[in-house]
Short mmCIF file of C-alpha atoms in Angstrom, two decimals:
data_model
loop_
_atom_site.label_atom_id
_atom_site.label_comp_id
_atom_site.label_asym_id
_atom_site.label_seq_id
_atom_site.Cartn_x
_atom_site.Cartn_y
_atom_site.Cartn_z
CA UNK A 1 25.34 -134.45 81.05
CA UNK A 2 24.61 -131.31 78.92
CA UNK A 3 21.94 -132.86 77.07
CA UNK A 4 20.31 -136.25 76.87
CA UNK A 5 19.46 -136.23 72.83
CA UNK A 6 16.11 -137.86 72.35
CA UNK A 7 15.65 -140.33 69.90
CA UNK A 8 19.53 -139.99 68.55
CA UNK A 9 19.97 -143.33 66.59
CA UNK A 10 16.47 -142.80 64.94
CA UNK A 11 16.90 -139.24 63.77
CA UNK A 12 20.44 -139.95 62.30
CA UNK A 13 19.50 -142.94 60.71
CA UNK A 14 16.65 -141.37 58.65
CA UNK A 15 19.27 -138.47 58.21
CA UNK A 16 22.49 -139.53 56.51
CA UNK A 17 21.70 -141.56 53.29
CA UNK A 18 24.93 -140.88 51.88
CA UNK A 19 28.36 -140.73 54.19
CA UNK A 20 30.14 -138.54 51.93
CA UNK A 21 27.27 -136.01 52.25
CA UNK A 22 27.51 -132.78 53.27
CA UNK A 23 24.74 -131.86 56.52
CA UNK A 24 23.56 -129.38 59.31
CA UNK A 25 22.49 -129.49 62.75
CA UNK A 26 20.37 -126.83 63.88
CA UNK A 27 20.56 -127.22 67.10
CA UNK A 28 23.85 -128.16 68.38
CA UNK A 29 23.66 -128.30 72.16
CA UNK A 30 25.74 -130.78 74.18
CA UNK A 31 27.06 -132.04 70.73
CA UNK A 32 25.13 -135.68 71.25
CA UNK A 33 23.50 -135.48 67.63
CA UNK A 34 26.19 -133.95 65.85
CA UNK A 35 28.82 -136.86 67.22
CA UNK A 36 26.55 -139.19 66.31
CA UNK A 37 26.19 -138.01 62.52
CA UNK A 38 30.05 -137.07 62.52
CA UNK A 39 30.08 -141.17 63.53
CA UNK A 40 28.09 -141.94 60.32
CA UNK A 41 30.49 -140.07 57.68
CA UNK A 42 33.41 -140.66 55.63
CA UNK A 43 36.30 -138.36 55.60
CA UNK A 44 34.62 -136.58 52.80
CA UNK A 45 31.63 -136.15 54.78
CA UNK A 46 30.91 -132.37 56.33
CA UNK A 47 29.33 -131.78 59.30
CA UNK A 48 28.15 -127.99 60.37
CA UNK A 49 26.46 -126.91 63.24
CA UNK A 50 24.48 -123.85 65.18
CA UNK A 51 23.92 -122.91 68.24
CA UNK A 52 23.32 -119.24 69.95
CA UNK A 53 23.54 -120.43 72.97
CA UNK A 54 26.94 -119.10 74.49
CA UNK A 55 27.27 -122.21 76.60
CA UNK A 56 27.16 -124.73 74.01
CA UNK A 57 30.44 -123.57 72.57
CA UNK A 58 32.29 -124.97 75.14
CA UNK A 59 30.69 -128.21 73.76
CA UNK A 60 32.53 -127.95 70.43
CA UNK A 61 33.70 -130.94 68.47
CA UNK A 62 38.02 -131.54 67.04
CA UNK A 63 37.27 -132.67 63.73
CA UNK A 64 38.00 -131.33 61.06
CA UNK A 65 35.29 -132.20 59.40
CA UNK A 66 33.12 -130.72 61.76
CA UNK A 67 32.29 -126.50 61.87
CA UNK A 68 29.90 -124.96 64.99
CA UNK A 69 28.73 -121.53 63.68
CA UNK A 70 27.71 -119.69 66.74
CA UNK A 71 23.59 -118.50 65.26
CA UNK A 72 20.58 -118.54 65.45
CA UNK A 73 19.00 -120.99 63.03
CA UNK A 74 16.65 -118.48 61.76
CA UNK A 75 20.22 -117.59 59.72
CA UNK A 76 20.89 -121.18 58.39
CA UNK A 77 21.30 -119.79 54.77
CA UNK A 78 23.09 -116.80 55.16
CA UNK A 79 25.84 -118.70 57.38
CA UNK A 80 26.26 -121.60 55.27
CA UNK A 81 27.10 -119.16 52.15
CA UNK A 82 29.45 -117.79 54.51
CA UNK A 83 30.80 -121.05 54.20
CA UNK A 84 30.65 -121.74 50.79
CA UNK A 85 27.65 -124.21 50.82
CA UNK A 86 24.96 -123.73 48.68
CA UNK A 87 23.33 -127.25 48.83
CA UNK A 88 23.39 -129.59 51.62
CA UNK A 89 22.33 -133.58 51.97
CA UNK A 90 20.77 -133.51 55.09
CA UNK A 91 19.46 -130.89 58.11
CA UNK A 92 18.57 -131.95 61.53
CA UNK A 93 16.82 -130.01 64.05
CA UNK A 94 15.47 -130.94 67.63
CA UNK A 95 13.88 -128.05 68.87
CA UNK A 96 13.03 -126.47 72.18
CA UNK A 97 15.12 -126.25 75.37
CA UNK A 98 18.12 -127.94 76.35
CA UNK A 99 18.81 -130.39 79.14
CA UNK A 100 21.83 -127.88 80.34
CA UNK A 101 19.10 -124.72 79.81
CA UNK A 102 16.56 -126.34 82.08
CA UNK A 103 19.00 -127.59 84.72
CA UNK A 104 20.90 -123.97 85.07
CA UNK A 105 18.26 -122.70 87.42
CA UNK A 106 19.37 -118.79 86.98
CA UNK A 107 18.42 -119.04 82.83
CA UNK A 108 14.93 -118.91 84.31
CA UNK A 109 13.67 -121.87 81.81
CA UNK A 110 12.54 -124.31 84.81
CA UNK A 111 9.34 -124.34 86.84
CA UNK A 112 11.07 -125.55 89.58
CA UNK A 113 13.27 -122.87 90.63
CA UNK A 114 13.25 -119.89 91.35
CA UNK A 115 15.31 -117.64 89.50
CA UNK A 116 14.96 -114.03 87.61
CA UNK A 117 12.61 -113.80 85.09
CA UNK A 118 15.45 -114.65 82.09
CA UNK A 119 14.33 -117.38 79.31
CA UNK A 120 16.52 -116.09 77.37
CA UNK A 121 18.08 -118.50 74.97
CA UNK A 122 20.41 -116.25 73.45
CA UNK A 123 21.77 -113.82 76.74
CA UNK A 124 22.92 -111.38 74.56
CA UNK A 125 19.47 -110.32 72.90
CA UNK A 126 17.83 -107.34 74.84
CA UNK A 127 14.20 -109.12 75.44
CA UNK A 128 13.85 -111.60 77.98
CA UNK A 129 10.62 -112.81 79.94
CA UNK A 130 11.01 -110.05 82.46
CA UNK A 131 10.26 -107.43 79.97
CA UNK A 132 7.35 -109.19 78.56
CA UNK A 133 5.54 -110.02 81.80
CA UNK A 134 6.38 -106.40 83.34
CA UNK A 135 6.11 -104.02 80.11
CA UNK A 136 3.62 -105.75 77.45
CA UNK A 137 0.19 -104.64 77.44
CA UNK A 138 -2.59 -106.85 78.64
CA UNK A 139 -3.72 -107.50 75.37
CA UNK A 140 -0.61 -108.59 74.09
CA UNK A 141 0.42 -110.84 77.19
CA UNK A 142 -3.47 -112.50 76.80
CA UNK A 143 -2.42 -113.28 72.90
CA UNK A 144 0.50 -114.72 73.96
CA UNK A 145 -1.18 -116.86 77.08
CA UNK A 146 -3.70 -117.98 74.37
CA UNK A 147 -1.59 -118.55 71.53
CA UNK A 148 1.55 -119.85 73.28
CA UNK A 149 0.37 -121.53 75.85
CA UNK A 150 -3.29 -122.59 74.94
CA UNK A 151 -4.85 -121.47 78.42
CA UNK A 152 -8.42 -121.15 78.14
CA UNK A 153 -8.34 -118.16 80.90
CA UNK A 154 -5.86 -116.17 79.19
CA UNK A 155 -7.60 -112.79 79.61
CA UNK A 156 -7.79 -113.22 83.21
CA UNK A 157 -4.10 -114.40 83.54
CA UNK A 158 -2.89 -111.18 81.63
CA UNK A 159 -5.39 -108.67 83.50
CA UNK A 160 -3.68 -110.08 87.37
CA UNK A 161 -0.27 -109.77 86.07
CA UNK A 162 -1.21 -105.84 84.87
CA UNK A 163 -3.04 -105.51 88.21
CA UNK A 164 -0.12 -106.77 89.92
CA UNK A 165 2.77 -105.31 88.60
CA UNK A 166 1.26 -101.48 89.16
CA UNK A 167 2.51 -102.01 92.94
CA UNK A 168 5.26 -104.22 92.25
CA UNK A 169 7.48 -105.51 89.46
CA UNK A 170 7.43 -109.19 88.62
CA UNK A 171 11.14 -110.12 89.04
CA UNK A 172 11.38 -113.75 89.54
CA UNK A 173 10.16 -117.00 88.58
CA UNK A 174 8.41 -117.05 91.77
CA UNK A 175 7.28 -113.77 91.79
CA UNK A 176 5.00 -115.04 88.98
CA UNK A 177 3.82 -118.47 90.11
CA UNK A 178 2.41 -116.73 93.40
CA UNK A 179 -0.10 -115.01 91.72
CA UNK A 180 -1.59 -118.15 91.00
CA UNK A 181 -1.14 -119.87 94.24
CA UNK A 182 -5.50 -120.41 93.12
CA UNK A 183 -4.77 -123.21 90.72
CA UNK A 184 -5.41 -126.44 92.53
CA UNK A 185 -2.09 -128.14 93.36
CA UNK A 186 -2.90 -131.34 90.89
CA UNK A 187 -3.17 -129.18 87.93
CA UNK A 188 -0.35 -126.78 89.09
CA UNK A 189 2.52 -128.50 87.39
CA UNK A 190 0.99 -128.31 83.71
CA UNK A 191 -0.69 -124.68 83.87
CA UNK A 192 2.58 -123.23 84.80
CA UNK A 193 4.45 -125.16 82.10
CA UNK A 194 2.02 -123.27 79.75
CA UNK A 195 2.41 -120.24 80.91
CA UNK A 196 6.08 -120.45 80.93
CA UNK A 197 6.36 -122.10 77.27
CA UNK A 198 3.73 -119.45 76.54
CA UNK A 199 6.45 -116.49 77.73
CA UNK A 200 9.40 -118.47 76.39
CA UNK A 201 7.88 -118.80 72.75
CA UNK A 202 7.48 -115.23 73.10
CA UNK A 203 11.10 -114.30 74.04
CA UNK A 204 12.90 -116.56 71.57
CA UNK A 205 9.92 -115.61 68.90
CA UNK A 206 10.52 -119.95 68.27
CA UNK A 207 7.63 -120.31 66.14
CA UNK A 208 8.52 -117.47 63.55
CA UNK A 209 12.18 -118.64 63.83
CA UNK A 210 10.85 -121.84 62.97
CA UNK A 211 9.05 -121.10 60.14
CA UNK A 212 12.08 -119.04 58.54
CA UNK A 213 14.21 -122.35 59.10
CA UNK A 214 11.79 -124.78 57.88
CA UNK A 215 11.53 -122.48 54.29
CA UNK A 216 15.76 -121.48 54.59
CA UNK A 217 16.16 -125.65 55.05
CA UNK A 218 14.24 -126.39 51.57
CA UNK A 219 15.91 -124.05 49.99
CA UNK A 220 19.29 -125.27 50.52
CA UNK A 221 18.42 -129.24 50.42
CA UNK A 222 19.86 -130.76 47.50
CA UNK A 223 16.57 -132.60 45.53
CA UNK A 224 16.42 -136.00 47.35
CA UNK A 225 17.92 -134.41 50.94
CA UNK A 226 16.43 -135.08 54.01
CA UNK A 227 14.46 -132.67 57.00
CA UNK A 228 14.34 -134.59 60.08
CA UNK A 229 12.57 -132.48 63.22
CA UNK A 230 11.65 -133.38 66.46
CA UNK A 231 9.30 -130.97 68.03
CA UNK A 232 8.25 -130.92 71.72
CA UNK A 233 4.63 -129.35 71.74
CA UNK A 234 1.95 -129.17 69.40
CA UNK A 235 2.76 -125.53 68.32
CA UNK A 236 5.67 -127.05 66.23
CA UNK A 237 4.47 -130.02 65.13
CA UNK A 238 1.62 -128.66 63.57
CA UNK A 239 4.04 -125.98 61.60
CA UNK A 240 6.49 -128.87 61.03
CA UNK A 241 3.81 -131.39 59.70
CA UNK A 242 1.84 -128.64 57.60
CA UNK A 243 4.91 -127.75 56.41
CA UNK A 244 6.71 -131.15 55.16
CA UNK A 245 2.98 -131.76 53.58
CA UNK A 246 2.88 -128.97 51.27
CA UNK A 247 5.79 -126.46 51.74
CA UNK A 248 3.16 -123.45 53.34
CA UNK A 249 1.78 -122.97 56.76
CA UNK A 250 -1.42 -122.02 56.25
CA UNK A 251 -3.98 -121.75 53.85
CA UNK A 252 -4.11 -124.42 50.85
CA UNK A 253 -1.71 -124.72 47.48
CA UNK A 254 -2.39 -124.07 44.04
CA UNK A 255 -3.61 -127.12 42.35
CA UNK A 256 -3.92 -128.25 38.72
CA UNK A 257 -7.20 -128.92 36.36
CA UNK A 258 -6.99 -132.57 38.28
CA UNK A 259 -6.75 -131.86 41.98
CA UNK A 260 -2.78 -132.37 42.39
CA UNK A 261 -0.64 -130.08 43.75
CA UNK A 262 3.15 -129.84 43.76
CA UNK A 263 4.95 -131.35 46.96
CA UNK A 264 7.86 -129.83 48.71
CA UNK A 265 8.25 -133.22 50.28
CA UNK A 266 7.68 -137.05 50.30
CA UNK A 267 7.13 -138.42 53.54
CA UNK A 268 8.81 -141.37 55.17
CA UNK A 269 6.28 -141.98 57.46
CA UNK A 270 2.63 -140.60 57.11
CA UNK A 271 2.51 -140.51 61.22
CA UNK A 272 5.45 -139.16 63.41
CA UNK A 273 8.33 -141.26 64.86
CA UNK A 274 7.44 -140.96 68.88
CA UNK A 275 10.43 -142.23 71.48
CA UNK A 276 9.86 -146.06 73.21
CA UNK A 277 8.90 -146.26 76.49
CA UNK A 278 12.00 -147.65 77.47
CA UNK A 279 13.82 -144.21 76.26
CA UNK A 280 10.94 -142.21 77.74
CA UNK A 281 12.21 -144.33 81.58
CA UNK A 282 15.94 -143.44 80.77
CA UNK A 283 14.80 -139.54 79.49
CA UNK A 284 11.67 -138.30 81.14
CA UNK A 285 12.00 -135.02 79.37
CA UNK A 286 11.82 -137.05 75.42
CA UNK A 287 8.20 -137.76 76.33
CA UNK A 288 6.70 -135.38 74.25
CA UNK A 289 8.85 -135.68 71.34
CA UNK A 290 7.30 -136.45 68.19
CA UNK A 291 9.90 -136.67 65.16
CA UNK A 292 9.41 -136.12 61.41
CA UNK A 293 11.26 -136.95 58.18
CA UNK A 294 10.38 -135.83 55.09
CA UNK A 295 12.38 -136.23 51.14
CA UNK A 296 13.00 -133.12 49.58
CA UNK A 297 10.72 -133.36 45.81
CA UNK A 298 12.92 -133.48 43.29
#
């Protein structure tokens, strides 16, 4: 399979309120999500979907009511005009990697292979993690350990790379897990999943893309229309949750003489929608999901 989608019926049912609506898929992958909502609409209904990921295409749906635009997300509004659509019912987007983009070990994505230093999600863009571990300075690789990947010994992680890499480049997967053969083998597994979401992040730039979907998404929303995300890490969520509160990222909105403040969104739920154990058995990787809905103000 391409791609397990995690919590499918969940996400669409909070999604399509009206059948005959008009909605997007961010993040089209092995399809799973956008047959599912294509499942839930009338002939009326319109279905369009992104991916940049070359591979997905081959994943593309016959329906006619049913368009894959071949983007990055971080172009949602620009592509849909392209299309004609100005307001939309619904947008879906479950972010991070794919099944298919873990499992194809030469992508790089994976901690358990070793492969060339890619992470590329789009392999036509010119930065991939091989340029960041072997060219950034060791400030900028400790910002991005920190940031990313919330390691406590970021500093020290950037400064052995640096060291490293002034006798050798870092060319593989394994080439940069052996400079920290140190870490005890127990915690092994989750310090190099944060140092490779930490380098990923930084390759795909997913939080900034993020944030210029989240804003393109309320744009085009038709009052009433639905954002349903499901994030994988606490970097998004915290973005996606800040952001369905109050429409900013940071810092706090204007308010009037009596405290209020004007909502972007109403909430379904006040806490997130989190896959059952039962889903977690069948899909080890939904684990971490954490899903959020929110009602475009009117």
């Amino acid at each position: 399979m391409y791609h397990n989608p995690v919590l499918l019926k969940q996400s669409v049912d909070d999604l399509v309120i009206n059948p005959d609506g008009v909605y997007v898929d961010c993040t089209f992958g092995g399809g799973g999500h956008s047959r599912e909502i294509l499942s839930r609409l009338s002939e009326k209904g319109r279905l369009y979907s992104f991916d940049q990921d070359l591979d997905a295409l081959n994943n593309t749906i016959e329906d006619e009511r049913f368009t894959l635009i071949n983007q990055n997300f971080r172009f949602l509004e620009n592509s849909l005009l392209m299309y004609g659509v100005d307001g939309v019912d619904g947008v879906l987007a479950d972010l991070g990697v794919s099944s298919h983009q873990f499992d194809e070990a030469d992508r790089g994505f994976s901690i358990r292979s070793n492969a060339p230093l890619d992470m590329r999600m789009n392999v036509l863009q010119s930065l991939d993690a091989k340029k960041v571990i072997n060219e950034y300075e060791e400030e900028e690789l400790a910002d991005i350990f920190y940031h990313y990947g919330e390691l406590r010994e970021a500093r020290k992680l950037a400064r052995e790379i640096v060291h490293h890499r002034k006798t050798k480049r870092i060319e593989t997967t394994e080439d940069l897990k052996q400079l920290f053969t140190y870490i005890p083998p127990h915690k092994q597994n989750k310090f190099f999943a944060q140092v490779f979401q930490a380098v990923r992040i930084e390759v795909n730039q997913e939080l900034e893309v993020l944030k210029e979907m989240l804003m393109q998404a309320h744009r085009i929303l038709k009052p009433e229309g639905r954002l349903v995300v499901i994030s994988y890490h606490s970097l998004e969520d915290r973005l996606v949750k800040r952001f369905l509160k109050n429409g900013m990222f940071e810092g706090e909105p204007e308010r009037d003489i009596y405290g209020n403040y004007q909502k972007a969104f109403e909430l379904v739920k006040s806490k997130a929608t989190v896959p059952t154990d039962e889903e977690i058995k069948e899909n080890s990787r939904a684990r971490s999901a954490k899903m959020r809905v929110g009602i475009k103000a009117g």
